Coordinates of C-alpha atoms and ligand atoms in Angstrom, one line a residue:
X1143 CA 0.0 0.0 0.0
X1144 CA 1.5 3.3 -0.9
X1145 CA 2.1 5.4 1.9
X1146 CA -0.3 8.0 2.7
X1147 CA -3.4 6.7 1.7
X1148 CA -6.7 6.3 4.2
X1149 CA -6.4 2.9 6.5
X1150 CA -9.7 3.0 9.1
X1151 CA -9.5 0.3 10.6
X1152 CA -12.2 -1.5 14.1
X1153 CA -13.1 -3.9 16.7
X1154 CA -16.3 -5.5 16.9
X1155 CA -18.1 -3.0 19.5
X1156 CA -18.7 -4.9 22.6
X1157 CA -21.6 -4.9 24.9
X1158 CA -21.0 -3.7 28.2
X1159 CA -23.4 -6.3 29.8
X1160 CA -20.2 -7.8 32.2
X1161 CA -16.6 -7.1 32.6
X1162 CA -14.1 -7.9 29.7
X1163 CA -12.4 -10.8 29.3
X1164 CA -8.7 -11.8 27.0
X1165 CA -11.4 -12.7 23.6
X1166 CA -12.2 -9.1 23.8
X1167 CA -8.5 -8.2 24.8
X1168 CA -7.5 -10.6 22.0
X1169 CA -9.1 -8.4 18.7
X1170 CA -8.4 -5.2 20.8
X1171 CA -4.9 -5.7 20.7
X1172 CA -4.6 -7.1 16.8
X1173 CA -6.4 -4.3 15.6
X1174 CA -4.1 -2.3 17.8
X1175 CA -1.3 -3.3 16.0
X1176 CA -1.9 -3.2 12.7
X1177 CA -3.5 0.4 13.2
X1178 CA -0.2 1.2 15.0
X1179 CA 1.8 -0.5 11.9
X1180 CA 0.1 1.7 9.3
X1181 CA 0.0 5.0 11.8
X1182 CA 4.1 4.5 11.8
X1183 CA 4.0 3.2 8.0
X1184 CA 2.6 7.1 7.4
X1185 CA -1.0 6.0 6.4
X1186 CA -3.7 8.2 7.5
X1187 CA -5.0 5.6 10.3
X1188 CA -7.9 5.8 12.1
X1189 CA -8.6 3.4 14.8
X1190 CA -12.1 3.1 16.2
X1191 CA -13.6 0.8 19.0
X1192 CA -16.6 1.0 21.4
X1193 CA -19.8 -0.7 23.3
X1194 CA -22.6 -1.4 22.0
X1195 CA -25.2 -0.5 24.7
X1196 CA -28.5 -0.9 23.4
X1197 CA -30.6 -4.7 23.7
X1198 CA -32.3 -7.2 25.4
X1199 CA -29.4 -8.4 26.9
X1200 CA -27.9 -5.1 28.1
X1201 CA -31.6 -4.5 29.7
X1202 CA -31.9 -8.0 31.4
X1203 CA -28.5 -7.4 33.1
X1204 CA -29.2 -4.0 34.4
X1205 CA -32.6 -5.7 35.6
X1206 CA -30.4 -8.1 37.7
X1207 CA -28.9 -5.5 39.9
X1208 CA -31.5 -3.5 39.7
X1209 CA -30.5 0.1 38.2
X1210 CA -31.7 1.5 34.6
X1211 CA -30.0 0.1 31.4
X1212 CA -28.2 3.5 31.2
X1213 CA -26.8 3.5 34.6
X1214 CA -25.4 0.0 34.0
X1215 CA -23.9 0.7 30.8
X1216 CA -22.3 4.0 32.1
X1217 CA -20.8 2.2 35.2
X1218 CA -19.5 -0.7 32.6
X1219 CA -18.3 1.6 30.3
X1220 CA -16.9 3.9 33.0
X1221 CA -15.2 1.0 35.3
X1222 CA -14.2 -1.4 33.1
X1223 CA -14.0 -0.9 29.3
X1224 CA -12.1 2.3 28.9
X1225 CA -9.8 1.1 31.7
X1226 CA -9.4 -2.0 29.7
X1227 CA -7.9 0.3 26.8
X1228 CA -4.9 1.6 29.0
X1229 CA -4.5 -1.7 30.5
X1230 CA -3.7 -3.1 27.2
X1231 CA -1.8 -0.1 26.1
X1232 CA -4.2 0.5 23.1
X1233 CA -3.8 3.7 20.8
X1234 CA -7.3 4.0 19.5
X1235 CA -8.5 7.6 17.6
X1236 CA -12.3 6.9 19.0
X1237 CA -14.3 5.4 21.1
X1238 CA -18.0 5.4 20.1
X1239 CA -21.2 4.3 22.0
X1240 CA -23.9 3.2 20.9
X1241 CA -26.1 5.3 23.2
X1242 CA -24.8 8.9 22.2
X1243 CA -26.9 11.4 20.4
X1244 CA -24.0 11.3 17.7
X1245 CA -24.8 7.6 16.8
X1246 CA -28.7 7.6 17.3
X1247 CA -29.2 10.7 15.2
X1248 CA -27.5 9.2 12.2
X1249 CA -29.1 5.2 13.0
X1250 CA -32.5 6.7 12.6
X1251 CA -31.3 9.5 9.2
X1252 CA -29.3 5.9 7.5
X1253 CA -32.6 3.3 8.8
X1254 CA -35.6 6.4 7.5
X1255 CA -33.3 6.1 4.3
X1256 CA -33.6 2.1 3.3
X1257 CA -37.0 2.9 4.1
X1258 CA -37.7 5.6 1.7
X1259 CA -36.0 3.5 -0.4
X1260 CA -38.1 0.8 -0.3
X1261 CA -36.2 -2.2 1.2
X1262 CA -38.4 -2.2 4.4
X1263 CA -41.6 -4.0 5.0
X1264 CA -43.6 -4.8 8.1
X1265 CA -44.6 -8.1 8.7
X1266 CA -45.4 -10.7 11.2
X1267 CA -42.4 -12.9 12.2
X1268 CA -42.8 -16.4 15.2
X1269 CA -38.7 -17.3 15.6
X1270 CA -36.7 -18.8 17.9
X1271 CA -34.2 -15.8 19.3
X1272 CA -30.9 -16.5 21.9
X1273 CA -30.4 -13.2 24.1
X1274 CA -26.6 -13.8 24.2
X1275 CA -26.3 -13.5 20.6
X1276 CA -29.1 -11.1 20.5
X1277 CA -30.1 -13.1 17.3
X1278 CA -33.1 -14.8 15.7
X1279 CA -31.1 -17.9 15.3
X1280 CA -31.0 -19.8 11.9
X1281 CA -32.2 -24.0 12.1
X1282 CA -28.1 -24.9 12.1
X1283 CA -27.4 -22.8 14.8
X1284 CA -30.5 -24.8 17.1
X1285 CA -29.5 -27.9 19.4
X1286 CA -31.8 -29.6 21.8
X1287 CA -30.8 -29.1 25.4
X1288 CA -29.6 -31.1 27.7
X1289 CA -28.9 -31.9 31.9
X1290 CA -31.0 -28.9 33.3
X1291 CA -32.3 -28.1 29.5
X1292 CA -33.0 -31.5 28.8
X1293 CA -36.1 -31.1 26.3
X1294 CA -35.9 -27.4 25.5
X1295 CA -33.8 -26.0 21.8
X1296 CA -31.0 -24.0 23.1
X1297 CA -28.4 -22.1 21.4
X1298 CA -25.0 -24.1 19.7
X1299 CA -22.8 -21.1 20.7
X1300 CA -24.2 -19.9 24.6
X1301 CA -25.9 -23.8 25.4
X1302 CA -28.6 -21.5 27.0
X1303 CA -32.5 -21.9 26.2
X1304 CA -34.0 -20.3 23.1
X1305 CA -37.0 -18.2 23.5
X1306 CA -39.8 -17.9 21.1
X1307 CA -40.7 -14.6 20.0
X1308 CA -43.8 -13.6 18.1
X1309 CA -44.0 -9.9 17.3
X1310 CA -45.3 -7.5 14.7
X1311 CA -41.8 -6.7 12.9
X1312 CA -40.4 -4.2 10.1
X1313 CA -38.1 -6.2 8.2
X1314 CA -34.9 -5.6 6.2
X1315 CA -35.3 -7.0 2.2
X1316 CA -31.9 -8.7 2.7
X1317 CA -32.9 -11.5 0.2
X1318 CA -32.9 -8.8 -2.5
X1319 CA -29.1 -8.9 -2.1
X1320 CA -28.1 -12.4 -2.9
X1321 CA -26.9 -11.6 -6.2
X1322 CA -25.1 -8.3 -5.5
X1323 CA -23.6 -9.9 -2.3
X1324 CA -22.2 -13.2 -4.5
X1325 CA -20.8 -10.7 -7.5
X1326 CA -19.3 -8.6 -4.3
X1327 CA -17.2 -12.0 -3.2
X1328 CA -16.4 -12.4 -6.6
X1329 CA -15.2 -9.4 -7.3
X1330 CA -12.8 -8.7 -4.3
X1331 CA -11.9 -11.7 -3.4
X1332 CA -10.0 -10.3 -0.3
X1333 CA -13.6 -9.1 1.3
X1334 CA -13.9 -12.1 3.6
X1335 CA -10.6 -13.3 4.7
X1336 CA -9.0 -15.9 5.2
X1337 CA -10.0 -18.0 2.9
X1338 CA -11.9 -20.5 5.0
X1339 CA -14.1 -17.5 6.4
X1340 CA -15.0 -16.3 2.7
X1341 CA -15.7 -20.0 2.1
X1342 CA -18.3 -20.2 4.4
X1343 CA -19.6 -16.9 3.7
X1344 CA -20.5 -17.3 0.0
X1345 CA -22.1 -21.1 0.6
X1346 CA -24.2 -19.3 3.0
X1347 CA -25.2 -16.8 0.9
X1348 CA -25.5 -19.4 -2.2
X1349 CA -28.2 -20.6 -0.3
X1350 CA -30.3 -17.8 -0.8
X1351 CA -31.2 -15.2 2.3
X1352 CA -34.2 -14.6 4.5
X1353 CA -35.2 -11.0 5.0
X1354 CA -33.9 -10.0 8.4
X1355 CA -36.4 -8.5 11.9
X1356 CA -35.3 -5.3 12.2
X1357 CA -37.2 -4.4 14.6
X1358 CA -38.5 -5.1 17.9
X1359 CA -41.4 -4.0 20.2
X1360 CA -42.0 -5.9 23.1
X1361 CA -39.3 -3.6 25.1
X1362 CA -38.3 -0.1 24.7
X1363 CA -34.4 -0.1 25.2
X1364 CA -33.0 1.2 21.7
X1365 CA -33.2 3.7 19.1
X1366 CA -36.9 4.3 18.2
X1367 CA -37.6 3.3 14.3
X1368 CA -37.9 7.0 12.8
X1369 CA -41.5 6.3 11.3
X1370 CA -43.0 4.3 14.0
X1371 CA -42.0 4.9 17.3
X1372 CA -43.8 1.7 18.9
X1373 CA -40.6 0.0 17.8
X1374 CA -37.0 -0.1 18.1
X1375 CA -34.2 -0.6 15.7
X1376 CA -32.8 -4.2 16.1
X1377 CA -29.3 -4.2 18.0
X1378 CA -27.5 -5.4 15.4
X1379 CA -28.6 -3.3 12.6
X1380 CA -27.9 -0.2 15.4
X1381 CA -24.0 -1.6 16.3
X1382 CA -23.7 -2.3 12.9
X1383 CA -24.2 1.3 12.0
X1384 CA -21.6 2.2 14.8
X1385 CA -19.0 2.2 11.8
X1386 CA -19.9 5.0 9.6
X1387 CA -21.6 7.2 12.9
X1388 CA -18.2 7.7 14.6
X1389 CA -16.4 9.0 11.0
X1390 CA -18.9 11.5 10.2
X1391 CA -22.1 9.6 8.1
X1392 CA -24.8 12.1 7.4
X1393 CA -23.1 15.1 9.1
X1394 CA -19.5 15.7 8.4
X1395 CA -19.0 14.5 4.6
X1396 CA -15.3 15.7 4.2
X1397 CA -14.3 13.4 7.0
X1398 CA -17.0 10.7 5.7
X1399 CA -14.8 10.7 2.7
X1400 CA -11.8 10.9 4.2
X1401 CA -12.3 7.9 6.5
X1402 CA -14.6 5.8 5.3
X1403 CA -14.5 2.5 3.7
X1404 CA -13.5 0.5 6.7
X1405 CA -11.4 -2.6 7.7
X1406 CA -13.2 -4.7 9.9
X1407 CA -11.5 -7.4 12.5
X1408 CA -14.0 -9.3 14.3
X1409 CA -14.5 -13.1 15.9
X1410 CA -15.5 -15.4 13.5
X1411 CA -18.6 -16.0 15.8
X1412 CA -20.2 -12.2 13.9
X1413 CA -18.7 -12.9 10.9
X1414 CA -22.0 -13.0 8.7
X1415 CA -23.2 -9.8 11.0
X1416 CA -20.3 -7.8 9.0
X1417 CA -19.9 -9.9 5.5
X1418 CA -23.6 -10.0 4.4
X1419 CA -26.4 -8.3 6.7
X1420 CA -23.4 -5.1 6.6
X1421 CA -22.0 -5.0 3.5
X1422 CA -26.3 -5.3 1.8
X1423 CA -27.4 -2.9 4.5
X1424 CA -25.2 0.0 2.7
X1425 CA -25.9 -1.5 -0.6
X1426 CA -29.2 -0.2 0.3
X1427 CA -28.2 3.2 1.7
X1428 CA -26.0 3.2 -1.3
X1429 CA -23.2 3.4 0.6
X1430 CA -19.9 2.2 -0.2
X1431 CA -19.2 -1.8 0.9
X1432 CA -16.3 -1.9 3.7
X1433 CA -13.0 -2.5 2.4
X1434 CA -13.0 -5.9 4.0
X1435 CA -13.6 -8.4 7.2
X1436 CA -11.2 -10.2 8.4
X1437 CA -12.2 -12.9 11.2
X1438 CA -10.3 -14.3 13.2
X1439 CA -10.7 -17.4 15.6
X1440 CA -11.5 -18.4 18.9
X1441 CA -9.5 -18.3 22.3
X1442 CA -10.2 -21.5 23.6
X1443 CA -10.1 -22.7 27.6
X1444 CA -10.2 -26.5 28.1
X1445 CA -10.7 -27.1 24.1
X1446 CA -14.1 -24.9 24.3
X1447 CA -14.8 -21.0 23.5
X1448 CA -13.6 -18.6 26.6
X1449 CA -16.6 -17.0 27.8
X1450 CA -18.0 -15.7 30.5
X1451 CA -21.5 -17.4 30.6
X1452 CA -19.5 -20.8 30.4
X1453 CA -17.6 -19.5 33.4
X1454 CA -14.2 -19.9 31.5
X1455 CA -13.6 -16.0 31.1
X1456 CA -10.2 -15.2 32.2
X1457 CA -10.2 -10.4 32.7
X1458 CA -6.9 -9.0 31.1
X1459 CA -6.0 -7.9 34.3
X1460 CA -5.3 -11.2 35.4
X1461 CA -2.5 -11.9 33.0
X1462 CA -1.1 -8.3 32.4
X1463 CA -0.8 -7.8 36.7
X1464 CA 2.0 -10.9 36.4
X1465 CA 3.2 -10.5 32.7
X1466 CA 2.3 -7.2 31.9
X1467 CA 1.1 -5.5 28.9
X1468 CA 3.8 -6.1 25.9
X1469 CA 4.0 -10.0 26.8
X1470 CA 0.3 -10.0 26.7
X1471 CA 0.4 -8.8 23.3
X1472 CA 3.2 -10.6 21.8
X1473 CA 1.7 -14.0 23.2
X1474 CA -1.3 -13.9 21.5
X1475 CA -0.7 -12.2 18.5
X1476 CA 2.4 -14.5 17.9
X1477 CA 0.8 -17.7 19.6
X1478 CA -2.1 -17.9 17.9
X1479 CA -2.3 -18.1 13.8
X1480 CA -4.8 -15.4 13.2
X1481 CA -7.8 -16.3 11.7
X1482 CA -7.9 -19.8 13.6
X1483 CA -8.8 -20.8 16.7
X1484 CA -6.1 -21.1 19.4
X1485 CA -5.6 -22.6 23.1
X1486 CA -4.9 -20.5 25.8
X1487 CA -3.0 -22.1 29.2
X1488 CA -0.9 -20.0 31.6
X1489 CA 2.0 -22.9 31.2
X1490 CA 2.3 -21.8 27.5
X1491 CA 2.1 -18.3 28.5
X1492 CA 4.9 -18.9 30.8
X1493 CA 7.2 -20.4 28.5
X1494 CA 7.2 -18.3 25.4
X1495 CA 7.7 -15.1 28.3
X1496 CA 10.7 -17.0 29.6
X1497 CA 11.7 -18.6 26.6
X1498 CA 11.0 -15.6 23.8
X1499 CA 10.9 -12.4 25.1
X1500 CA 13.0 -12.8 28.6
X1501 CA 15.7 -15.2 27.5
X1502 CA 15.6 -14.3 23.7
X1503 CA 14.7 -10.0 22.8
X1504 CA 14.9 -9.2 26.5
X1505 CA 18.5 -11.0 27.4
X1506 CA 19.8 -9.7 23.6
X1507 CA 18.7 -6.1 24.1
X1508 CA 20.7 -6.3 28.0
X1509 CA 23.5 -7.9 26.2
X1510 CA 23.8 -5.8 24.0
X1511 CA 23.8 -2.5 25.8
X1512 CA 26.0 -4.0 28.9
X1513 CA 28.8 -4.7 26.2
X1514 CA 28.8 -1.6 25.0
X1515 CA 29.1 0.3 27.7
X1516 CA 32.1 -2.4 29.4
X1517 CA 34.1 -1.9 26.3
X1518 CA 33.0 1.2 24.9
X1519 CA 32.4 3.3 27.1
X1520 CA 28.8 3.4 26.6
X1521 CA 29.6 5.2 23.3
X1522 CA 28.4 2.6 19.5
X1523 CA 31.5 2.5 18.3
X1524 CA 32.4 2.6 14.4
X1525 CA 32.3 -0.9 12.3
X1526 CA 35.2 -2.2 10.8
X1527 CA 35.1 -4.0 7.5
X1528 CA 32.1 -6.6 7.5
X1529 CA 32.5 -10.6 7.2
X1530 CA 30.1 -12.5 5.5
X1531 CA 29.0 -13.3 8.4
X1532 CA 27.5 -9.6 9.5
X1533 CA 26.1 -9.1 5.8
X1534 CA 24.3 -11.9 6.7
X1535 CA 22.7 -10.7 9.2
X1536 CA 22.2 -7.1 7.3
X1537 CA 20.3 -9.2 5.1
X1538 CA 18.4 -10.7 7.1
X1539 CA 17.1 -7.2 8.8
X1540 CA 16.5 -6.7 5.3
X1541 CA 14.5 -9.0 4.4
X1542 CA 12.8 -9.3 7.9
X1543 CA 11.2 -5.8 7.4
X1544 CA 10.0 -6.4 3.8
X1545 CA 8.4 -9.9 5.2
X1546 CA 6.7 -8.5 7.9
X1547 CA 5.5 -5.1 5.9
X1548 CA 3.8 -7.9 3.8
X1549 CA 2.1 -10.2 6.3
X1550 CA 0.9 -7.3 8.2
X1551 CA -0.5 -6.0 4.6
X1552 CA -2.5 -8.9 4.6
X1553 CA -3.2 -9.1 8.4
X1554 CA -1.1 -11.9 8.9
X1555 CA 0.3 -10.9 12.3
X1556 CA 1.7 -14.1 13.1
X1557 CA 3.7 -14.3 10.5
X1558 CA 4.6 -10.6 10.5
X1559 CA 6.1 -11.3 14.2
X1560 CA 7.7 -14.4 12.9
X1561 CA 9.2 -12.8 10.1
X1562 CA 11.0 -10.4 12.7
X1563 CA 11.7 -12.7 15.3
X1564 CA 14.8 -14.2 12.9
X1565 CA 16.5 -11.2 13.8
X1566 CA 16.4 -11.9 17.2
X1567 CA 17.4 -15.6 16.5
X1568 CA 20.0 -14.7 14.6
X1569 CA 21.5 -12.0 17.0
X1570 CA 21.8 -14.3 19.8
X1571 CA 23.3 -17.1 17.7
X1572 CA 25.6 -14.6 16.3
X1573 CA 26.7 -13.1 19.4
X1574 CA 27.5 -16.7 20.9
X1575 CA 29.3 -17.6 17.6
X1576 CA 31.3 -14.3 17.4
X1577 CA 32.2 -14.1 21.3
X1578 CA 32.6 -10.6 21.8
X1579 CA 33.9 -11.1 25.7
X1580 CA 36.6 -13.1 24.4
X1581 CA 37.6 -10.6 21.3
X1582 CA 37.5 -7.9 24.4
X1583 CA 40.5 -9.7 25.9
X1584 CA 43.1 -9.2 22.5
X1585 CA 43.8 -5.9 21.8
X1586 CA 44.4 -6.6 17.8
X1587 CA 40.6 -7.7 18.4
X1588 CA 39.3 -4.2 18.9
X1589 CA 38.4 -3.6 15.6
X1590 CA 36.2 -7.0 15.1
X1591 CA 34.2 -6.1 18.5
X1592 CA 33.4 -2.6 17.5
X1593 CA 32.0 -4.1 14.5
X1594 CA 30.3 -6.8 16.2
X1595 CA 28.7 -4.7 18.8
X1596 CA 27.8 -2.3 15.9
X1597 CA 25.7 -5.3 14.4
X1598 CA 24.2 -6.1 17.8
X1599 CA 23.4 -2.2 18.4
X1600 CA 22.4 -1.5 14.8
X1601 CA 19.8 -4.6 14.8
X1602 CA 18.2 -3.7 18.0
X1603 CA 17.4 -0.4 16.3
X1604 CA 15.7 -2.2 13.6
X1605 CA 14.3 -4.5 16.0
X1606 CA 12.8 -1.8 18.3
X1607 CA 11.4 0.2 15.2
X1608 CA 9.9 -3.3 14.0
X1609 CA 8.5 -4.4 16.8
X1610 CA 7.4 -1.3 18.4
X1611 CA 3.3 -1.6 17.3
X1612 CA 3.3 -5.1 19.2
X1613 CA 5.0 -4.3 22.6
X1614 CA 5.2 -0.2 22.3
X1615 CA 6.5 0.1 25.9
X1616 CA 9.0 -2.6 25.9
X1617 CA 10.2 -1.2 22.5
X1618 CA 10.8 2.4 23.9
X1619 CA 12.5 1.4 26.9
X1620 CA 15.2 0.0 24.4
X1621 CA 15.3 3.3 22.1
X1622 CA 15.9 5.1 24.7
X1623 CA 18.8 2.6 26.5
X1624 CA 20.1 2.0 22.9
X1625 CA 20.6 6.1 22.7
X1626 CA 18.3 6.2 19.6
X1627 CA 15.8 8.6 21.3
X1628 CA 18.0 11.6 20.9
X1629 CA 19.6 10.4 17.7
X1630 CA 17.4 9.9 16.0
X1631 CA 13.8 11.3 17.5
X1632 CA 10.9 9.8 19.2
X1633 CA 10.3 5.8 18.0
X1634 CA 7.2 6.3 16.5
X1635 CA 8.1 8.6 14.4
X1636 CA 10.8 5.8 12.8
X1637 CA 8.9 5.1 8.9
X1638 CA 8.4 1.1 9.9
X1639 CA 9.1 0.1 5.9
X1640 CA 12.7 2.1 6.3
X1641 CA 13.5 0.0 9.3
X1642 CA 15.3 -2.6 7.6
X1643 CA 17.8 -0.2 5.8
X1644 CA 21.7 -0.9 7.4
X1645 CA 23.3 2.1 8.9
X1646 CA 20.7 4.4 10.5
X1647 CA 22.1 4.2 14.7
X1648 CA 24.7 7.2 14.0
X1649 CA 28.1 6.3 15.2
X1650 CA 29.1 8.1 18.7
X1651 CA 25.2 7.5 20.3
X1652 CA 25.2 7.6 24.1
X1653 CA 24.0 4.5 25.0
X1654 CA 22.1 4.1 28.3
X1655 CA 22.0 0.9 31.3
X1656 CA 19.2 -1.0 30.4
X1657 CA 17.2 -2.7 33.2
X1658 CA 15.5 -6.3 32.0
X1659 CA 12.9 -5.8 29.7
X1660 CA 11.1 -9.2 30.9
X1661 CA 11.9 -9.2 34.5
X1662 CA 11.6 -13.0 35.6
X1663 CA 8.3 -13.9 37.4
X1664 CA 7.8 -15.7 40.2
X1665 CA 5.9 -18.8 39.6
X1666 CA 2.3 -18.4 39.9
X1667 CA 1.9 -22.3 40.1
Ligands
MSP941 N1 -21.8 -6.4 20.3 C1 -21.5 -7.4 19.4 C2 -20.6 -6.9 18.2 C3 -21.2 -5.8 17.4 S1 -20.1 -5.2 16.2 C4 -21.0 -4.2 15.3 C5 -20.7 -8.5 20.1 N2 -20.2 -8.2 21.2 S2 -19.3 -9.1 22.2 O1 -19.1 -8.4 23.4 O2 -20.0 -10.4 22.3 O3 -18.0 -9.3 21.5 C6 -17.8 -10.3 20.5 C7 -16.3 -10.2 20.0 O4 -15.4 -10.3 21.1 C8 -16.0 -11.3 19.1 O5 -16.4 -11.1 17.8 C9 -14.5 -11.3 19.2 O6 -14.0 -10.3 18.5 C10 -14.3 -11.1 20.7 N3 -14.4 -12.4 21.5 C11 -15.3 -12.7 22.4 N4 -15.0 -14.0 22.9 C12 -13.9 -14.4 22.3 C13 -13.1 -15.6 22.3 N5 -13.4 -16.6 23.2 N6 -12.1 -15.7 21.5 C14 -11.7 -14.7 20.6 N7 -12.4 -13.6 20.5 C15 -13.5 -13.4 21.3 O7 -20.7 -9.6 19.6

């Protein structure tokens, strides 16, 4: 992507109806990154997440401790999900809710529109509907019950009763989108991704669509439908909206423009949410598509789904108090492919820490700067002639930042962090191969060890700049220690796709003691 152009990029919105828990953490942090990647790549980034406060679910919940739905959500909101951003160390531009005057005012101007347009009907609808989804659930999605639901259809994703619902409805003419929908897929092949999520997306479609409820009226907490106010406008259709509310739809077209189409991250659990219901809604509107969804998979506990109505919900807080922030956003944007589902357990957690970022980045970057300033005063000296063996190694920082620029292109941030991590494989193997300590002992040496450490010193710069949208604090803590902060300005400001060119730590930089980047923690066994 050339730099400079328009990369708006969200999370799902979550409801506020409980705390958070590391599945929301998880697509916070991802879409973190790659918004950081393209913020320091010079795009004009946007990142945007929020709640999404209105429903039967959020009302139930404030019914359960016994305050309005709007107290409740304000004291989740309040206590728990914007903390949750600073916990994780998350740069977002916005934060939109579903229940301000900016969003409801543009739900009802976007909803009055597919009206006018004629793609809404009223109707009659008798469905079975899951609360936890907030969804009128389709017949694959229906399971009988069993133990305590023995005998009653419950959800496949929550395991929790169905309810029927029989209501007077306005409904959506989604089916009138089939074809557009299939010749979108077509089209832009990278709409849906990966591959096995676009899969399942157009043989869902294939099979034709039912018009969607998008209404409700047997309870009054949501936006009211513009032309009958006996209703309000389905949740989903509402949250979906969230995306072009917060960048000016309707009131602020320059920025509209500016911002707008969107990338969307979400769990694969919402996935048909944003690639059909979304992408036909704004075919209505006549609205430009989203530039595409990428879904990744699940965080699983004990081979099942994390979630808190299973009991299996695990809060940020909980990991980041012991590991802290940067090693909870290396481990699961490294541990986990994304777009599949991966296992969480503390013991892996515990390794990669100790074994990756402690023992391998953290123990090179202390290397590193302790040599320097033992045999060099604490001054990066100037290299000598290179070996084949340090062009290597400039080729791999090469190479590293032109594989990672592409997997995070395509939101591969696996592969992006594995792409990086050679460097910091190769550093330590080089270092043990070229044995600095024992060059510092010969005189005739001094040469080779000033260009050794240079390698070491210049690598870590690339390395910081590299790695600095996945573990920002971690990653400034070395700029500054390797001297880089007044040599060369603040880290972000360090173009990411120039990070692998050779030569940019100046020669002479101060460099500073570095305390251990991954401290060792005490076993929590
Ligand atoms: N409010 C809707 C989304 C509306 S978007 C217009 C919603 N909210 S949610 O609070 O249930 O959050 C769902 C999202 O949280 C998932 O799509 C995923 O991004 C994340 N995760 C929740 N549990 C998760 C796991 N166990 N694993 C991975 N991600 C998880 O749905």
């Amino acid at each position: 992507m050339p730099a400079g152009e328009s990369f708006y990029i969200t999370t799902p919105i979550y409801y506020p109806s409980d705390v958070p828990h590391i599945g929301h953490g998880y697509t916070t942090v991802a879409v973190d990154t790659l918004a950081r990647w393209h913020r320091q790549s010079g795009d004009d980034t946007w990142m945007l997440t929020g709640t999404d406060e209105h429903g039967q679910k959020m009302l139930r919940a404030a019914a359960a401790n016994n305050v309005t739905p709007q107290e409740w959500v304000d004291r989740l909101v309040g206590e728990a999900w914007f903390p949750l951003l600073d916990t994780l160390d998350v740069a977002n531009d916005d934060f939109i809710r579903t229940t301000q005057q900016r969003h409801e005012e543009r739900v009802q101007q976007f909803v009055q529109a597919i009206y006018d347009h004629g793609h809404i009907y009223a109707g009659e609808y008798e469905a079975l509907y899951c609360v936890g989804c907030e969804e009128f659930k389709p017949d694959s999605e229906i399971v009988d019950g069993t133990g305590p639901f023995e005998g009653l259809k419950v959800c496949l994703i929550h395991s929790k009763p169905l309810e029927l619902l029989q209501e007077k409805n306005y409904f959506f003419k989604l089916s009138e989108f089939q074809d557009r929908l299939l010749e979108l897929y077509r089209e832009q092949p990278d709409f849906v991704r990966p591959e096995s999520a676009r899969n399942e997306v157009v043989s869902f479609v294939r099979q034709g669509l039912k018009d969607l409820s998008i209404s409700r009226s047997a309870f009054d907490w949501g936006i009211k439908v513009p032309w009958d106010d006996s209703h309000v406008i389905y949740v989903w259709v509402d949250a979906l909206l969230n995306y072009v509310t917060a960048v000016g739809y309707g009131t602020d077209p320059e920025e509209f423009a500016r911002r707008w189409p969107a990338h969307h991250v979400v769990g694969k659990d919402i996935l048909r949410f944003h690639a059909v219901i979304w992408p036909a809604m704004l075919m209505a509107a006549g609205v430009d598509v989203p530039k595409s969804v990428f879904a990744h998979g699940w965080l699983l506990v004990g081979g099942e789904k994390m979630s808190k109505s299973k009991l299996t919900g695990i809060a940020p807080s909980e990991i980041i108090d012991v590991f802290g922030s940067d090693a909870y956003r290396f481990y699961f944007l490294s541990a986990i492919s994304f777009g599949h589902d991966g296992s969480f357990s503390w013991e892996d957690l515990a390794s990669r820490y100790q074994a990756e970022l402690a023992n391998g980045f953290g123990n090179l970057a202390s290397r590193t700067t302790a040599m320097i300033q033992k045999y060099f005063d604490g001054v990066v000296p100037a290299a000598g002639e290179y070996t084949d063996a340090d062009l290597t190694i400039q080729s791999h920082v090469a190479a590293a930042g032109k594989q990672a620029d592409a997997a995070m292109e395509q939101f591969r941030i696996d592969d992006a962090i594995e792409a990086i991590w050679v460097i910091v494989d190769d550093l330590n193997g080089y270092i043990t191969e070229n044995e600095p300590w024992a060059l510092a002992r010969e005189e005739s040496q001094r040469e080779r060890l000033a260009t050794v450490l240079y390698t070491c010193a210049e690598s870590l710069r690339a390395l910081s700049v590299l790695l600095s949208p996945v573990m920002p604090k971690a990653t400034t803590t070395l700029w500054t220690a390797l001297g880089a902060e007044d040599a060369l300005g603040a880290l972000t400001a360090q173009p990411i796709r120039d990070a692998g060119r050779w030569g940019q730590l100046p020669v002479g930089t101060k460099v500073h003691t570095l305390a251990p980047l991954f401290p060792r923690v005490e076993s929590t066994a």
